[in-house]
CSV table of N, CA and C in Angstrom, one decimal:
chain,number,residue,atom,x,y,z
A,1,MET,N,-23.2,-8.2,16.3
A,1,MET,CA,-22.5,-9.2,14.4
A,1,MET,C,-21.6,-7.8,14.6
A,2,LEU,N,-19.9,-8.0,14.2
A,2,LEU,CA,-19.2,-7.2,13.4
A,2,LEU,C,-18.3,-7.5,12.2
A,3,VAL,N,-17.9,-6.1,11.8
A,3,VAL,CA,-17.7,-5.7,10.0
A,3,VAL,C,-17.0,-7.3,10.0
A,4,ARG,N,-15.6,-7.8,10.7
A,4,ARG,CA,-15.5,-9.0,9.9
A,4,ARG,C,-16.3,-10.3,9.3
A,5,ASP,N,-17.8,-10.4,10.8
A,5,ASP,CA,-18.6,-11.0,10.0
A,5,ASP,C,-19.1,-11.2,8.8
A,6,ALA,N,-19.3,-9.9,8.3
A,6,ALA,CA,-20.2,-9.5,7.2
A,6,ALA,C,-19.5,-9.2,6.4
A,7,MET,N,-18.0,-8.4,6.4
A,7,MET,CA,-17.0,-8.5,4.6
A,7,MET,C,-16.8,-9.4,3.9
A,8,SER,N,-16.6,-9.2,2.9
A,8,SER,CA,-15.9,-10.0,2.0
A,8,SER,C,-14.7,-10.2,2.1
A,9,THR,N,-13.8,-11.2,2.2
A,9,THR,CA,-12.9,-11.7,2.4
A,9,THR,C,-12.0,-11.6,0.8
A,10,VAL,N,-12.6,-11.6,-0.3
A,10,VAL,CA,-12.0,-11.2,-1.3
A,10,VAL,C,-12.2,-10.1,-1.7
A,11,VAL,N,-11.2,-9.3,-1.9
A,11,VAL,CA,-10.7,-7.8,-2.5
A,11,VAL,C,-10.5,-7.8,-3.8
A,12,LEU,N,-11.1,-7.1,-4.7
A,12,LEU,CA,-10.4,-7.1,-6.1
A,12,LEU,C,-9.3,-5.4,-6.0
A,13,THR,N,-7.9,-5.8,-6.4
A,13,THR,CA,-7.7,-4.9,-6.3
A,13,THR,C,-6.9,-4.8,-7.8
A,14,ILE,N,-6.7,-3.1,-8.3
A,14,ILE,CA,-6.4,-3.0,-9.1
A,14,ILE,C,-5.3,-1.6,-9.2
A,15,GLY,N,-4.7,-1.5,-10.3
A,15,GLY,CA,-3.9,-0.4,-10.5
A,15,GLY,C,-4.7,1.0,-11.0
A,16,PRO,N,-3.8,2.1,-11.1
A,16,PRO,CA,-4.9,2.9,-11.7
A,16,PRO,C,-4.8,3.3,-12.9
A,17,ALA,N,-3.6,2.7,-13.5
A,17,ALA,CA,-3.9,2.4,-14.9
A,17,ALA,C,-5.1,2.0,-15.8
A,18,HIS,N,-5.9,1.1,-14.6
A,18,HIS,CA,-6.6,-0.2,-15.5
A,18,HIS,C,-7.7,1.3,-16.3
A,19,THR,N,-8.5,0.5,-17.3
A,19,THR,CA,-9.0,1.4,-17.7
A,19,THR,C,-10.7,1.4,-17.0
A,20,LEU,N,-11.6,2.4,-17.7
A,20,LEU,CA,-12.7,1.7,-16.5
A,20,LEU,C,-13.6,0.7,-16.8
A,21,ARG,N,-13.6,0.7,-18.2
A,21,ARG,CA,-14.0,-1.2,-19.4
A,21,ARG,C,-13.1,-1.7,-18.4
A,22,GLN,N,-12.2,-2.2,-18.2
A,22,GLN,CA,-12.0,-3.5,-17.5
A,22,GLN,C,-12.1,-3.6,-15.6
A,23,ALA,N,-12.0,-2.4,-15.2
A,23,ALA,CA,-12.3,-1.8,-14.1
A,23,ALA,C,-13.9,-2.5,-14.2
A,24,ALA,N,-14.3,-2.2,-14.6
A,24,ALA,CA,-16.2,-2.5,-14.8
A,24,ALA,C,-16.6,-4.5,-15.1
A,25,ARG,N,-15.6,-4.9,-16.2
A,25,ARG,CA,-15.8,-6.0,-16.2
A,25,ARG,C,-14.8,-7.0,-15.3
A,26,LEU,N,-14.1,-6.4,-14.2
A,26,LEU,CA,-13.5,-7.5,-13.4
A,26,LEU,C,-14.3,-7.1,-12.6
A,27,MET,N,-15.0,-6.1,-12.1
A,27,MET,CA,-16.1,-5.9,-10.9
A,27,MET,C,-17.6,-6.9,-10.7
A,28,ALA,N,-17.8,-6.5,-12.8
A,28,ALA,CA,-18.7,-7.6,-12.9
A,28,ALA,C,-19.2,-9.1,-12.5
A,29,ALA,N,-17.6,-9.4,-13.5
A,29,ALA,CA,-17.6,-11.1,-13.1
A,29,ALA,C,-17.3,-11.1,-11.9
A,30,ARG,N,-17.3,-10.7,-10.7
A,30,ARG,CA,-17.2,-11.0,-9.3
A,30,ARG,C,-18.0,-10.8,-9.1
A,31,ARG,N,-19.1,-10.1,-9.6
A,31,ARG,CA,-20.0,-9.3,-9.2
A,31,ARG,C,-20.3,-8.6,-7.6
A,32,ILE,N,-19.0,-8.1,-8.0
A,32,ILE,CA,-19.1,-6.8,-7.0
A,32,ILE,C,-19.1,-5.1,-7.1
A,33,GLY,N,-19.0,-4.6,-6.2
A,33,GLY,CA,-19.4,-3.0,-6.7
A,33,GLY,C,-18.5,-2.2,-6.7
A,34,ALA,N,-17.3,-2.6,-5.8
A,34,ALA,CA,-16.2,-1.5,-5.5
A,34,ALA,C,-14.8,-2.5,-5.4
A,35,ALA,N,-14.1,-2.0,-6.2
A,35,ALA,CA,-12.6,-2.2,-6.4
A,35,ALA,C,-11.7,-1.2,-5.3
A,36,VAL,N,-10.9,-2.0,-5.0
A,36,VAL,CA,-9.3,-1.3,-4.1
A,36,VAL,C,-8.8,-0.9,-5.4
A,37,VAL,N,-7.9,0.7,-5.5
A,37,VAL,CA,-7.4,1.0,-6.3
A,37,VAL,C,-5.8,0.9,-5.6
A,38,LEU,N,-5.3,0.2,-5.8
A,38,LEU,CA,-3.6,0.2,-4.9
A,38,LEU,C,-2.7,1.4,-5.9
A,39,ASP,N,-2.1,2.4,-5.7
A,39,ASP,CA,-1.1,3.6,-6.3
A,39,ASP,C,0.0,3.3,-5.5
A,40,THR,N,0.9,2.4,-6.0
A,40,THR,CA,1.8,2.8,-5.5
A,40,THR,C,2.5,4.1,-5.1
A,41,ASP,N,2.5,5.0,-6.3
A,41,ASP,CA,3.8,5.7,-6.6
A,41,ASP,C,3.1,7.0,-5.9
A,42,ALA,N,1.9,6.6,-5.6
A,42,ALA,CA,0.9,8.1,-5.0
A,42,ALA,C,1.0,7.7,-3.1
A,43,GLY,N,1.2,6.5,-2.9
A,43,GLY,CA,1.2,5.9,-1.3
A,43,GLY,C,0.1,5.7,-1.0
A,44,GLY,N,-0.8,5.0,-1.1
A,44,GLY,CA,-2.0,4.8,-1.0
A,44,GLY,C,-3.0,3.9,-1.8
A,45,LEU,N,-4.1,3.7,-0.9
A,45,LEU,CA,-5.3,2.9,-1.4
A,45,LEU,C,-6.3,4.1,-1.5
A,46,GLY,N,-7.3,3.7,-2.8
A,46,GLY,CA,-8.2,3.9,-2.9
A,46,GLY,C,-9.2,3.2,-3.4
A,47,ILE,N,-10.6,4.2,-3.6
A,47,ILE,CA,-11.8,2.3,-3.9
A,47,ILE,C,-12.4,3.5,-5.2
A,48,LEU,N,-12.7,2.9,-6.2
A,48,LEU,CA,-13.1,3.3,-7.4
A,48,LEU,C,-15.1,1.9,-7.2
A,49,THR,N,-16.4,2.4,-7.4
A,49,THR,CA,-17.1,2.0,-7.1
A,49,THR,C,-17.7,2.4,-8.4
A,50,GLU,N,-18.8,1.4,-8.6
A,50,GLU,CA,-19.6,1.5,-9.1
A,50,GLU,C,-20.6,2.4,-9.9
A,51,ARG,N,-20.4,3.2,-8.7
A,51,ARG,CA,-21.0,4.6,-9.1
A,51,ARG,C,-20.0,5.6,-9.3
A,52,ASP,N,-18.9,5.1,-9.3
A,52,ASP,CA,-18.1,6.1,-10.2
A,52,ASP,C,-18.1,6.0,-11.5
A,53,ILE,N,-17.9,4.7,-11.8
A,53,ILE,CA,-18.0,4.2,-13.7
A,53,ILE,C,-19.1,4.9,-14.2
A,54,LEU,N,-20.3,5.0,-13.2
A,54,LEU,CA,-21.7,4.9,-13.6
A,54,LEU,C,-21.7,6.1,-14.1
A,55,THR,N,-20.8,7.6,-13.8
A,55,THR,CA,-20.9,8.6,-13.0
A,55,THR,C,-20.1,9.2,-14.6
A,56,SER,N,-18.8,8.7,-14.2
A,56,SER,CA,-18.2,9.1,-16.1
A,56,SER,C,-18.6,8.5,-17.3
A,57,VAL,N,-19.3,7.4,-17.4
A,57,VAL,CA,-20.1,7.1,-19.0
A,57,VAL,C,-21.5,8.0,-19.0
A,58,GLY,N,-21.9,8.3,-17.8
A,58,GLY,CA,-23.4,9.0,-17.7
A,58,GLY,C,-22.5,10.7,-18.1
A,59,ALA,N,-21.4,10.6,-17.5
A,59,ALA,CA,-21.1,12.4,-18.1
A,59,ALA,C,-20.4,12.5,-19.4
A,60,GLY,N,-20.5,10.9,-20.9
A,60,GLY,CA,-19.9,11.2,-22.1
A,60,GLY,C,-18.8,10.8,-22.0
A,61,GLN,N,-18.0,10.1,-21.3
A,61,GLN,CA,-16.3,10.0,-21.7
A,61,GLN,C,-16.3,8.7,-22.1
A,62,ASP,N,-15.3,8.6,-22.3
A,62,ASP,CA,-15.0,7.1,-22.9
A,62,ASP,C,-14.6,6.2,-22.0
A,63,PRO,N,-15.1,4.7,-21.5
A,63,PRO,CA,-14.7,4.2,-20.3
A,63,PRO,C,-13.0,3.4,-21.0
A,64,ASP,N,-13.0,3.0,-22.3
A,64,ASP,CA,-11.2,2.7,-22.7
A,64,ASP,C,-10.2,3.4,-22.6
A,65,LEU,N,-11.4,4.9,-22.2
A,65,LEU,CA,-9.8,6.0,-22.6
A,65,LEU,C,-10.1,6.4,-20.9
A,66,GLU,N,-10.6,6.3,-20.0
A,66,GLU,CA,-10.8,7.2,-19.0
A,66,GLU,C,-10.4,5.7,-17.5
A,67,THR,N,-9.2,6.1,-16.6
A,67,THR,CA,-7.9,5.3,-16.0
A,67,THR,C,-9.2,5.9,-15.4
A,68,ALA,N,-9.1,4.2,-13.9
A,68,ALA,CA,-9.5,4.4,-13.1
A,68,ALA,C,-8.8,5.0,-11.5
A,69,GLY,N,-7.4,5.6,-11.9
A,69,GLY,CA,-6.8,6.9,-11.5
A,69,GLY,C,-7.3,7.5,-11.3
A,70,THR,N,-8.1,8.4,-12.7
A,70,THR,CA,-8.7,9.9,-12.3
A,70,THR,C,-10.1,9.7,-11.5
A,71,HIS,N,-10.5,8.4,-11.4
A,71,HIS,CA,-11.7,8.5,-11.3
A,71,HIS,C,-12.1,7.7,-9.7
A,72,THR,N,-10.5,7.5,-9.0
A,72,THR,CA,-10.8,7.1,-7.6
A,72,THR,C,-10.7,7.9,-6.7
A,73,THR,N,-11.7,7.1,-5.4
A,73,THR,CA,-11.6,8.1,-4.1
A,73,THR,C,-10.4,7.2,-3.4
A,74,THR,N,-10.3,8.9,-3.1
A,74,THR,CA,-8.8,8.6,-2.3
A,74,THR,C,-8.9,10.0,-0.7
A,75,ASP,N,-10.1,9.8,-0.7
A,75,ASP,CA,-10.3,10.4,1.1
A,75,ASP,C,-11.3,9.5,1.3
A,76,VAL,N,-10.6,7.9,2.2
A,76,VAL,CA,-11.3,6.8,1.6
A,76,VAL,C,-11.5,6.9,3.2
A,77,VAL,N,-12.7,6.6,4.0
A,77,VAL,CA,-13.1,5.7,5.5
A,77,VAL,C,-12.6,4.7,5.5
A,78,PHE,N,-12.2,4.2,5.9
A,78,PHE,CA,-11.7,2.6,6.5
A,78,PHE,C,-12.4,2.5,7.5
A,79,ALA,N,-12.6,1.5,7.2
A,79,ALA,CA,-13.0,0.3,8.3
A,79,ALA,C,-12.1,-0.5,9.3
A,80,ALA,N,-12.4,-1.1,10.5
A,80,ALA,CA,-11.5,-1.8,11.1
A,80,ALA,C,-12.7,-3.1,11.6
A,81,PRO,N,-12.0,-4.4,10.9
A,81,PRO,CA,-13.1,-5.9,11.5
A,81,PRO,C,-13.2,-5.8,12.6
A,82,SER,N,-12.8,-5.1,13.8
A,82,SER,CA,-13.7,-4.9,15.0
A,82,SER,C,-14.8,-4.2,15.4
A,83,TRP,N,-14.8,-3.1,14.3
A,83,TRP,CA,-16.0,-2.1,14.3
A,83,TRP,C,-17.0,-3.3,14.1
A,84,THR,N,-18.7,-2.6,15.1
A,84,THR,CA,-19.5,-3.4,15.1
A,84,THR,C,-20.6,-3.0,13.6
A,85,LEU,N,-21.3,-3.7,13.4
A,85,LEU,CA,-22.5,-3.5,11.9
A,85,LEU,C,-22.6,-2.0,12.5
A,86,GLU,N,-23.3,-2.2,13.1
A,86,GLU,CA,-23.7,-0.2,13.5
A,86,GLU,C,-22.7,1.1,13.0
A,87,GLU,N,-21.3,0.4,13.5
A,87,GLU,CA,-20.7,1.9,13.7
A,87,GLU,C,-20.5,1.7,11.8
A,88,ALA,N,-20.4,0.8,11.3
A,88,ALA,CA,-19.9,0.8,10.0
A,88,ALA,C,-20.8,1.3,8.9
A,89,ALA,N,-22.3,1.0,9.3
A,89,ALA,CA,-23.7,1.7,8.6
A,89,ALA,C,-23.5,3.0,9.1
A,90,GLU,N,-23.4,3.4,10.0
A,90,GLU,CA,-23.2,4.5,10.5
A,90,GLU,C,-21.9,5.9,10.1
A,91,ALA,N,-21.1,5.3,9.8
A,91,ALA,CA,-20.1,5.6,8.7
A,91,ALA,C,-20.4,5.9,7.0
A,92,MET,N,-21.5,4.9,7.2
A,92,MET,CA,-21.6,5.3,5.1
A,92,MET,C,-22.9,5.8,5.2
A,93,THR,N,-23.8,6.1,6.1
A,93,THR,CA,-24.4,7.2,6.3
A,93,THR,C,-24.3,8.3,6.3
A,94,HIS,N,-23.1,8.6,7.3
A,94,HIS,CA,-22.5,9.9,7.4
A,94,HIS,C,-21.4,10.0,5.8
A,95,GLY,N,-21.0,9.2,5.3
A,95,GLY,CA,-20.1,9.6,4.4
A,95,GLY,C,-20.9,9.8,2.8
A,96,GLY,N,-22.7,9.3,2.8
A,96,GLY,CA,-22.7,9.0,2.0
A,96,GLY,C,-22.3,7.6,1.5
A,97,PHE,N,-21.8,7.0,1.4
A,97,PHE,CA,-20.8,6.0,-0.1
A,97,PHE,C,-21.6,4.6,1.2
A,98,ARG,N,-21.4,3.6,0.0
A,98,ARG,CA,-22.1,2.0,0.2
A,98,ARG,C,-21.0,1.5,0.5
A,99,HIS,N,-19.9,1.4,0.8
A,99,HIS,CA,-18.2,0.8,0.2
A,99,HIS,C,-17.9,1.4,1.5
A,100,LEU,N,-17.2,0.1,2.2
A,100,LEU,CA,-15.7,0.7,2.7
A,100,LEU,C,-14.9,-0.6,2.8
A,101,ILE,N,-13.5,0.1,3.4
A,101,ILE,CA,-12.5,-0.8,2.9
A,101,ILE,C,-11.9,-1.4,4.1
A,102,VAL,N,-11.9,-2.2,4.5
A,102,VAL,CA,-11.7,-3.4,6.2
A,102,VAL,C,-10.1,-3.3,5.6
A,103,LEU,N,-9.1,-2.0,7.0
A,103,LEU,CA,-8.3,-2.2,7.0
A,103,LEU,C,-7.9,-2.7,8.4
A,104,ASP,N,-6.9,-4.3,8.1
A,104,ASP,CA,-6.3,-4.7,9.6
A,104,ASP,C,-4.6,-4.6,9.7
A,105,GLY,N,-3.8,-3.6,10.0
A,105,GLY,CA,-2.4,-3.6,10.0
A,105,GLY,C,-1.6,-2.4,8.9
A,106,ASP,N,-1.3,-3.4,8.0
A,106,ASP,CA,-1.0,-2.4,6.9
A,106,ASP,C,-1.7,-2.5,5.5
A,107,GLY,N,-2.4,-3.6,5.7
A,107,GLY,CA,-3.7,-3.2,4.2
A,107,GLY,C,-4.8,-3.8,4.2
A,108,PRO,N,-5.7,-4.3,3.0
A,108,PRO,CA,-6.5,-4.1,3.1
A,108,PRO,C,-7.2,-5.7,3.3
A,109,VAL,N,-8.0,-5.7,4.4
A,109,VAL,CA,-8.3,-7.4,4.2
A,109,VAL,C,-9.6,-8.1,4.0
A,110,GLY,N,-10.5,-6.9,3.4
A,110,GLY,CA,-11.8,-7.3,3.2
A,110,GLY,C,-12.6,-5.4,2.9
A,111,ILE,N,-13.9,-6.3,2.4
A,111,ILE,CA,-14.6,-5.1,2.1
A,111,ILE,C,-16.1,-5.4,2.4
A,112,VAL,N,-16.7,-3.9,3.2
A,112,VAL,CA,-17.8,-4.8,3.6
A,112,VAL,C,-18.8,-3.2,2.6
A,113,SER,N,-19.9,-4.1,2.6
A,113,SER,CA,-20.7,-3.0,1.8
A,113,SER,C,-22.3,-3.3,2.7
A,114,VAL,N,-22.8,-1.8,2.0
A,114,VAL,CA,-24.8,-1.9,3.1
A,114,VAL,C,-25.0,-3.2,2.0
A,115,ARG,N,-25.4,-4.0,1.5
A,115,ARG,CA,-25.6,-5.2,1.0
A,115,ARG,C,-25.3,-6.1,2.0
A,116,ASP,N,-24.3,-6.3,2.4
A,116,ASP,CA,-23.6,-7.1,3.8
A,116,ASP,C,-24.1,-7.0,4.5
A,117,ILE,N,-24.1,-5.6,5.5
A,117,ILE,CA,-25.0,-5.1,6.3
A,117,ILE,C,-26.6,-6.0,6.4
A,118,ILE,N,-26.6,-5.1,5.5
A,118,ILE,CA,-28.0,-5.9,5.3
A,118,ILE,C,-28.5,-7.2,5.2
A,119,ARG,N,-27.6,-7.8,4.6
A,119,ARG,CA,-28.0,-9.7,4.8
A,119,ARG,C,-27.9,-10.6,6.0
A,120,CYS,N,-26.8,-9.7,7.1
A,120,CYS,CA,-26.7,-10.0,8.3
A,120,CYS,C,-27.6,-9.6,9.7
A,121,TRP,N,-28.2,-8.1,8.7
A,121,TRP,CA,-29.2,-7.8,9.7
A,121,TRP,C,-30.9,-8.7,9.5
A,122,ALA,N,-30.7,-9.1,8.2
A,122,ALA,CA,-32.4,-9.1,7.5
A,122,ALA,C,-32.7,-10.4,8.4
A,123,PRO,N,-32.4,-11.3,8.3
A,123,PRO,CA,-32.9,-12.8,9.4
A,123,PRO,C,-32.6,-12.1,10.7
A,124,ALA,N,-31.9,-11.4,11.3
A,124,ALA,CA,-31.5,-11.5,13.1
A,124,ALA,C,-33.2,-10.5,13.4
A,125,ARG,N,-33.6,-9.4,12.3
A,125,ARG,CA,-34.8,-8.5,12.4
A,125,ARG,C,-36.3,-8.9,12.7
A,126,ARG,N,-36.0,-10.2,11.6
A,126,ARG,CA,-37.3,-10.9,11.8
A,126,ARG,C,-38.3,-11.8,12.4
A,127,HIS,N,-39.6,-10.8,12.2
A,127,HIS,CA,-40.7,-10.8,13.5
A,127,HIS,C,-41.0,-12.7,13.0
A,128,PRO,N,-40.3,-13.6,14.4
A,128,PRO,CA,-40.6,-14.9,14.1
A,128,PRO,C,-41.8,-15.2,13.3
A,129,ALA,N,-43.1,-14.8,13.4
A,129,ALA,CA,-44.6,-14.9,12.9
A,129,ALA,C,-44.1,-14.8,11.5
A,130,THR,N,-43.0,-14.2,11.2
A,130,THR,CA,-43.2,-14.0,9.7
A,130,THR,C,-42.3,-15.5,9.1
A,131,LEU,N,-41.7,-16.0,9.8
A,131,LEU,CA,-40.9,-16.9,9.7
A,131,LEU,C,-42.2,-17.7,8.8
A,132,ALA,N,-43.2,-18.3,9.5
A,132,ALA,CA,-43.7,-19.0,10.1
A,132,ALA,C,-44.6,-19.6,8.7
A,133,GLY,N,-44.4,-18.4,8.2
A,133,GLY,CA,-45.9,-18.4,7.2
A,133,GLY,C,-45.3,-17.6,6.1
């Protein structure tokens, strides 16, 4: 199975000036764990994850003052829609992260998460006997 089969194609894109609280609200409303941060001034894409927000709040920082741009990961590993789920899982395991921005051409076309991969693999990996009982 390929990344294109598992990825979410609805991508939350925010700007670097969004506060962490604004980002958290948008992510929570969509029940997602990451947002793509588009910073046209810095010339690129980054990712802000629920872990980034949690780390900031846990450090005592004010989510109404801290911005997405300050907490965005810019050294991002991108996936292609044609990657296998095994390739995506390997990249996530190697990098220690749970989300990959999926690029096709010039921009993001989706995000694939560990949860997306598990959802695809779990039914296929069950033993037939466990389905009956």
